[in-house]
Every structure is written in structure tokens, then in C-alpha cells.
Amino acid sequence: MNILGISGSLRQASFNTALLHAAQELAPAGMNIQVHRLHELPLFDQDVEEQGDPPAVEALKRAIEQADGLLLACPEYNGGITGVLKNAVDWASRSGKARKQAPLAGKTVCIIGASPGITGTVRAQDQLRLVLRRAGARTEPQGDVLVFQAHTKIIDGRLADERTRDALGRHLQGFAERLAATAKDF
């Protein structure tokens, strides 16, 4: 089971990127999580799209198409989804010139998130679910992973809080089971 992990933060010491790395460690047997960086992704521009997807966009779309599912680490900035993550969804929600359908169409997505705030990333995750559904992706109603006060749980780039690690591991197991059940439906 190949999962594409994407962090909605570009910051080198990002709590959400650290959460993805923890997910790589805690993934159940048979689940491989590959992290894809968004640093080179240009802002969505339909004029650019009409010329053909830039290389970073093509790489993102190809990675999404090749993945069995997506694991999105969603930060919360100013009570909402980050521009970085929304931009990636905008590009991946469109087929462009080279595809019959958008890479996100029908893709199963699991959302996690970490924030220094006391509510974790609940508002951003809700917004991201709406955007993903609009793009044709399937978001999982399984419980939320809302790592609140992340600065006390992610130390030196590592998820150190055992309770949170256990919760993330259970969440990933549920995601794997959902993906396996979905695959049987097709």
C-alpha cells in the first residue's frame, strides 16, 4: 500500500512535516508513506496550465496518481487551510492537458494536523475536507488527529508524546483498513 504524504507547511522545522515523519515510523505493516515536498510548486494559474503543467505540477500529479491514498498533514494558519496546501489541491483538482481526469478524483485521503494552539487544526481540517470533496476526493470520516500544543509534543522534529504516537498509529491502521475495503469494492 503506497501512500503519498504531503505537508501543508514549507517551514523547515514544521510540526506537520514532523507529524508525517512520525507517520512513516508508525505506519502499519504493508503501508509505505512517501513524503512529497511542495516547495517548487508554482501558484495555480490557468494561463500557465493551458500552456502545459510545469514540471513540479506534473511531478505532484504523477505522484498522486501512483499512490493508493493520500495522507495530508494540514497546518492551521489564521483559523484556516494554508495557501500552500490549497494551491496543491487546486493544481491536483484539474486534469490539465495530459489527463482525462484530475488526479484527486476518487482518491482516498486521510487528514492529520498539528498546531501550537489548543484546538489543533480542527478548523483547517474541516475546510480542507470541503475543498477535497469538491475536487472529487474521498475524505475519511474516521476520527481526527488534531495534535494540539504541538510544541510540547514534537521535540527536535520528532513526535515524542507517546499518547499522540499511539493515536496516530491507530489512525493509520484505520486508514489502511479503509483503503483495503475500498480496493475490494472496485
mmCIF file of C-alpha atoms in Angstrom:
data_model
loop_
_atom_site.group_PDB
_atom_site.id
_atom_site.type_symbol
_atom_site.label_atom_id
_atom_site.label_comp_id
_atom_site.label_asym_id
_atom_site.label_seq_id
_atom_site.Cartn_x
_atom_site.Cartn_y
_atom_site.Cartn_z
ATOM 1 C CA MET A 1 0.000 0.000 0.000
ATOM 2 C CA ASN A 2 1.709 3.175 -1.236
ATOM 3 C CA ILE A 3 0.656 6.371 0.483
ATOM 4 C CA LEU A 4 1.691 9.859 -0.598
ATOM 5 C CA GLY A 5 2.260 12.169 2.354
ATOM 6 C CA ILE A 6 2.050 15.924 1.831
ATOM 7 C CA SER A 7 2.674 18.633 4.404
ATOM 8 C CA GLY A 8 0.866 21.934 4.013
ATOM 9 C CA SER A 9 3.832 23.761 5.556
ATOM 10 C CA LEU A 10 7.100 24.754 3.930
ATOM 11 C CA ARG A 11 8.848 25.602 7.199
ATOM 12 C CA GLN A 12 11.989 23.553 7.814
ATOM 13 C CA ALA A 13 11.007 22.846 11.442
ATOM 14 C CA SER A 14 7.342 22.269 10.566
ATOM 15 C CA PHE A 15 5.263 20.399 13.135
ATOM 16 C CA ASN A 16 3.202 18.940 10.277
ATOM 17 C CA THR A 17 6.198 17.641 8.375
ATOM 18 C CA ALA A 18 7.413 16.095 11.644
ATOM 19 C CA LEU A 19 3.979 14.502 12.011
ATOM 20 C CA LEU A 20 4.363 12.954 8.530
ATOM 21 C CA HIS A 21 7.766 11.574 9.513
ATOM 22 C CA ALA A 22 6.188 10.084 12.644
ATOM 23 C CA ALA A 23 3.514 8.543 10.404
ATOM 24 C CA GLN A 24 6.270 6.928 8.344
ATOM 25 C CA GLU A 25 7.646 5.349 11.539
ATOM 26 C CA LEU A 26 4.232 4.265 12.829
ATOM 27 C CA ALA A 27 2.684 3.041 9.575
ATOM 28 C CA PRO A 28 1.185 -0.445 9.843
ATOM 29 C CA ALA A 29 2.865 -3.369 8.107
ATOM 30 C CA GLY A 30 2.433 -3.140 4.357
ATOM 31 C CA MET A 31 1.954 0.654 4.309
ATOM 32 C CA ASN A 32 4.736 2.727 2.775
ATOM 33 C CA ILE A 33 4.470 6.515 3.161
ATOM 34 C CA GLN A 34 6.483 8.631 0.721
ATOM 35 C CA VAL A 35 6.657 12.352 1.549
ATOM 36 C CA HIS A 36 6.284 14.783 -1.361
ATOM 37 C CA ARG A 37 7.510 18.358 -0.892
ATOM 38 C CA LEU A 38 5.603 21.339 -2.273
ATOM 39 C CA HIS A 39 8.494 23.828 -2.239
ATOM 40 C CA GLU A 40 8.794 24.113 -6.037
ATOM 41 C CA LEU A 41 5.054 24.160 -6.810
ATOM 42 C CA PRO A 42 4.071 27.418 -8.552
ATOM 43 C CA LEU A 43 0.898 29.276 -7.711
ATOM 44 C CA PHE A 44 -2.056 27.966 -9.690
ATOM 45 C CA ASP A 45 -2.556 29.957 -12.877
ATOM 46 C CA GLN A 46 -4.942 28.779 -15.594
ATOM 47 C CA ASP A 47 -2.894 30.596 -18.239
ATOM 48 C CA VAL A 48 0.134 28.527 -17.216
ATOM 49 C CA GLU A 49 -1.978 25.366 -17.110
ATOM 50 C CA GLU A 50 -3.163 25.961 -20.676
ATOM 51 C CA GLN A 51 0.492 26.000 -21.801
ATOM 52 C CA GLY A 52 1.021 22.631 -20.087
ATOM 53 C CA ASP A 53 1.716 21.712 -16.488
ATOM 54 C CA PRO A 54 5.091 22.916 -15.165
ATOM 55 C CA PRO A 55 7.472 20.107 -14.066
ATOM 56 C CA ALA A 56 6.675 20.474 -10.329
ATOM 57 C CA VAL A 57 2.944 20.236 -11.072
ATOM 58 C CA GLU A 58 3.440 17.205 -13.311
ATOM 59 C CA ALA A 59 5.521 15.529 -10.575
ATOM 60 C CA LEU A 60 2.789 16.177 -7.979
ATOM 61 C CA LYS A 61 0.026 14.876 -10.236
ATOM 62 C CA ARG A 62 2.008 11.761 -11.161
ATOM 63 C CA ALA A 63 2.802 11.057 -7.501
ATOM 64 C CA ILE A 64 -0.888 11.362 -6.579
ATOM 65 C CA GLU A 65 -1.945 9.080 -9.434
ATOM 66 C CA GLN A 66 0.584 6.416 -8.411
ATOM 67 C CA ALA A 67 -0.439 6.474 -4.742
ATOM 68 C CA ASP A 68 -3.105 4.212 -3.276
ATOM 69 C CA GLY A 69 -4.110 7.045 -0.952
ATOM 70 C CA LEU A 70 -3.035 10.423 0.370
ATOM 71 C CA LEU A 71 -2.021 11.462 3.869
ATOM 72 C CA LEU A 72 -2.265 15.225 4.202
ATOM 73 C CA ALA A 73 -0.687 16.980 7.180
ATOM 74 C CA CYS A 74 -2.765 20.126 7.491
ATOM 75 C CA PRO A 75 -1.462 23.122 9.453
ATOM 76 C CA GLU A 76 -3.823 25.863 10.540
ATOM 77 C CA TYR A 77 -2.930 29.474 9.803
ATOM 78 C CA ASN A 78 -5.307 32.208 10.916
ATOM 79 C CA GLY A 79 -8.067 29.698 11.537
ATOM 80 C CA GLY A 80 -7.909 28.039 8.131
ATOM 81 C CA ILE A 81 -6.132 25.982 5.498
ATOM 82 C CA THR A 82 -2.717 27.189 4.370
ATOM 83 C CA GLY A 83 -2.238 28.731 0.951
ATOM 84 C CA VAL A 84 0.457 26.132 0.254
ATOM 85 C CA LEU A 85 -1.920 23.208 0.732
ATOM 86 C CA LYS A 86 -4.851 24.881 -1.025
ATOM 87 C CA ASN A 87 -2.604 25.613 -4.000
ATOM 88 C CA ALA A 88 -1.581 21.949 -4.227
ATOM 89 C CA VAL A 89 -5.230 20.889 -4.121
ATOM 90 C CA ASP A 90 -6.079 23.435 -6.828
ATOM 91 C CA TRP A 91 -3.444 22.003 -9.192
ATOM 92 C CA ALA A 92 -4.339 18.380 -8.390
ATOM 93 C CA SER A 93 -8.059 19.023 -8.834
ATOM 94 C CA ARG A 94 -7.579 19.662 -12.544
ATOM 95 C CA SER A 95 -6.748 17.239 -15.319
ATOM 96 C CA GLY A 96 -4.667 19.669 -17.363
ATOM 97 C CA LYS A 97 -3.882 18.884 -20.965
ATOM 98 C CA ALA A 98 -2.305 15.469 -20.431
ATOM 99 C CA ARG A 99 -5.029 13.643 -18.459
ATOM 100 C CA LYS A 100 -8.602 12.515 -18.842
ATOM 101 C CA GLN A 101 -9.389 13.147 -15.187
ATOM 102 C CA ALA A 102 -7.956 15.081 -12.284
ATOM 103 C CA PRO A 103 -5.554 13.138 -10.039
ATOM 104 C CA LEU A 104 -7.672 13.831 -6.940
ATOM 105 C CA ALA A 105 -10.857 12.437 -8.484
ATOM 106 C CA GLY A 106 -11.826 9.358 -6.481
ATOM 107 C CA LYS A 107 -8.605 9.389 -4.411
ATOM 108 C CA THR A 108 -8.980 8.406 -0.741
ATOM 109 C CA VAL A 109 -7.473 10.991 1.604
ATOM 110 C CA CYS A 110 -6.624 10.869 5.298
ATOM 111 C CA ILE A 111 -6.033 14.182 7.107
ATOM 112 C CA ILE A 112 -3.872 14.816 10.152
ATOM 113 C CA GLY A 113 -2.593 18.059 11.627
ATOM 114 C CA ALA A 114 -0.518 19.725 14.315
ATOM 115 C CA SER A 115 -0.620 23.234 15.735
ATOM 116 C CA PRO A 116 0.687 25.075 18.788
ATOM 117 C CA GLY A 117 -2.903 26.168 19.534
ATOM 118 C CA ILE A 118 -5.301 24.444 21.916
ATOM 119 C CA THR A 119 -7.743 23.272 19.233
ATOM 120 C CA GLY A 120 -5.165 21.669 16.985
ATOM 121 C CA THR A 121 -6.106 22.120 13.344
ATOM 122 C CA VAL A 122 -9.819 21.408 13.559
ATOM 123 C CA ARG A 123 -10.969 24.429 11.501
ATOM 124 C CA ALA A 124 -8.362 23.924 8.793
ATOM 125 C CA GLN A 125 -9.155 20.206 8.551
ATOM 126 C CA ASP A 126 -12.864 20.971 8.161
ATOM 127 C CA GLN A 127 -12.084 23.456 5.379
ATOM 128 C CA LEU A 128 -9.718 21.004 3.695
ATOM 129 C CA ARG A 129 -12.374 18.270 3.720
ATOM 130 C CA LEU A 130 -14.812 20.597 1.966
ATOM 131 C CA VAL A 131 -12.259 21.544 -0.687
ATOM 132 C CA LEU A 132 -11.223 17.930 -1.248
ATOM 133 C CA ARG A 133 -14.815 16.729 -1.594
ATOM 134 C CA ARG A 134 -15.445 19.477 -4.122
ATOM 135 C CA ALA A 135 -12.384 18.213 -6.019
ATOM 136 C CA GLY A 136 -13.864 14.690 -6.093
ATOM 137 C CA ALA A 137 -11.626 13.100 -3.450
ATOM 138 C CA ARG A 138 -12.967 10.810 -0.744
ATOM 139 C CA THR A 139 -12.142 12.018 2.730
ATOM 140 C CA GLU A 140 -12.323 9.612 5.585
ATOM 141 C CA PRO A 141 -14.784 10.289 8.386
ATOM 142 C CA GLN A 142 -12.551 8.292 10.740
ATOM 143 C CA GLY A 143 -11.622 10.267 13.865
ATOM 144 C CA ASP A 144 -9.439 13.320 13.686
ATOM 145 C CA VAL A 145 -5.763 13.527 14.535
ATOM 146 C CA LEU A 146 -5.586 17.025 15.980
ATOM 147 C CA VAL A 147 -2.219 17.466 17.645
ATOM 148 C CA PHE A 148 -2.751 20.499 19.865
ATOM 149 C CA GLN A 149 0.061 22.296 21.688
ATOM 150 C CA ALA A 150 2.386 20.641 19.191
ATOM 151 C CA HIS A 151 5.417 22.468 20.571
ATOM 152 C CA THR A 152 5.090 20.328 23.732
ATOM 153 C CA LYS A 153 4.682 17.041 21.811
ATOM 154 C CA ILE A 154 7.053 17.447 18.880
ATOM 155 C CA ILE A 155 10.554 17.938 20.221
ATOM 156 C CA ASP A 156 13.549 18.479 17.922
ATOM 157 C CA GLY A 157 11.489 17.399 14.919
ATOM 158 C CA ARG A 158 10.277 14.155 16.500
ATOM 159 C CA LEU A 159 6.828 13.275 17.816
ATOM 160 C CA ALA A 160 7.804 12.465 21.404
ATOM 161 C CA ASP A 161 4.400 12.250 23.086
ATOM 162 C CA GLU A 162 3.548 8.550 23.462
ATOM 163 C CA ARG A 163 -0.207 9.072 23.715
ATOM 164 C CA THR A 164 -0.176 11.011 20.460
ATOM 165 C CA ARG A 165 2.057 8.410 18.805
ATOM 166 C CA ASP A 166 -0.413 5.677 19.824
ATOM 167 C CA ALA A 167 -3.352 7.691 18.475
ATOM 168 C CA LEU A 168 -1.560 8.334 15.187
ATOM 169 C CA GLY A 169 -0.698 4.642 14.843
ATOM 170 C CA ARG A 170 -4.346 3.637 15.405
ATOM 171 C CA HIS A 171 -5.468 6.296 12.921
ATOM 172 C CA LEU A 172 -3.102 4.955 10.264
ATOM 173 C CA GLN A 173 -4.295 1.401 10.915
ATOM 174 C CA GLY A 174 -7.881 2.550 10.362
ATOM 175 C CA PHE A 175 -6.833 4.302 7.160
ATOM 176 C CA ALA A 176 -5.142 1.112 5.920
ATOM 177 C CA GLU A 177 -8.268 -0.914 6.684
ATOM 178 C CA ARG A 178 -10.446 1.612 4.857
ATOM 179 C CA LEU A 179 -8.165 1.562 1.813
ATOM 180 C CA ALA A 180 -8.193 -2.252 1.780
ATOM 181 C CA ALA A 181 -12.009 -2.298 1.994
ATOM 182 C CA THR A 182 -12.265 0.330 -0.766
ATOM 183 C CA ALA A 183 -9.953 -1.696 -3.011
ATOM 184 C CA LYS A 184 -12.261 -4.720 -2.625
ATOM 185 C CA ASP A 185 -15.213 -2.584 -3.761
ATOM 186 C CA PHE A 186 -13.572 -1.975 -7.140
#
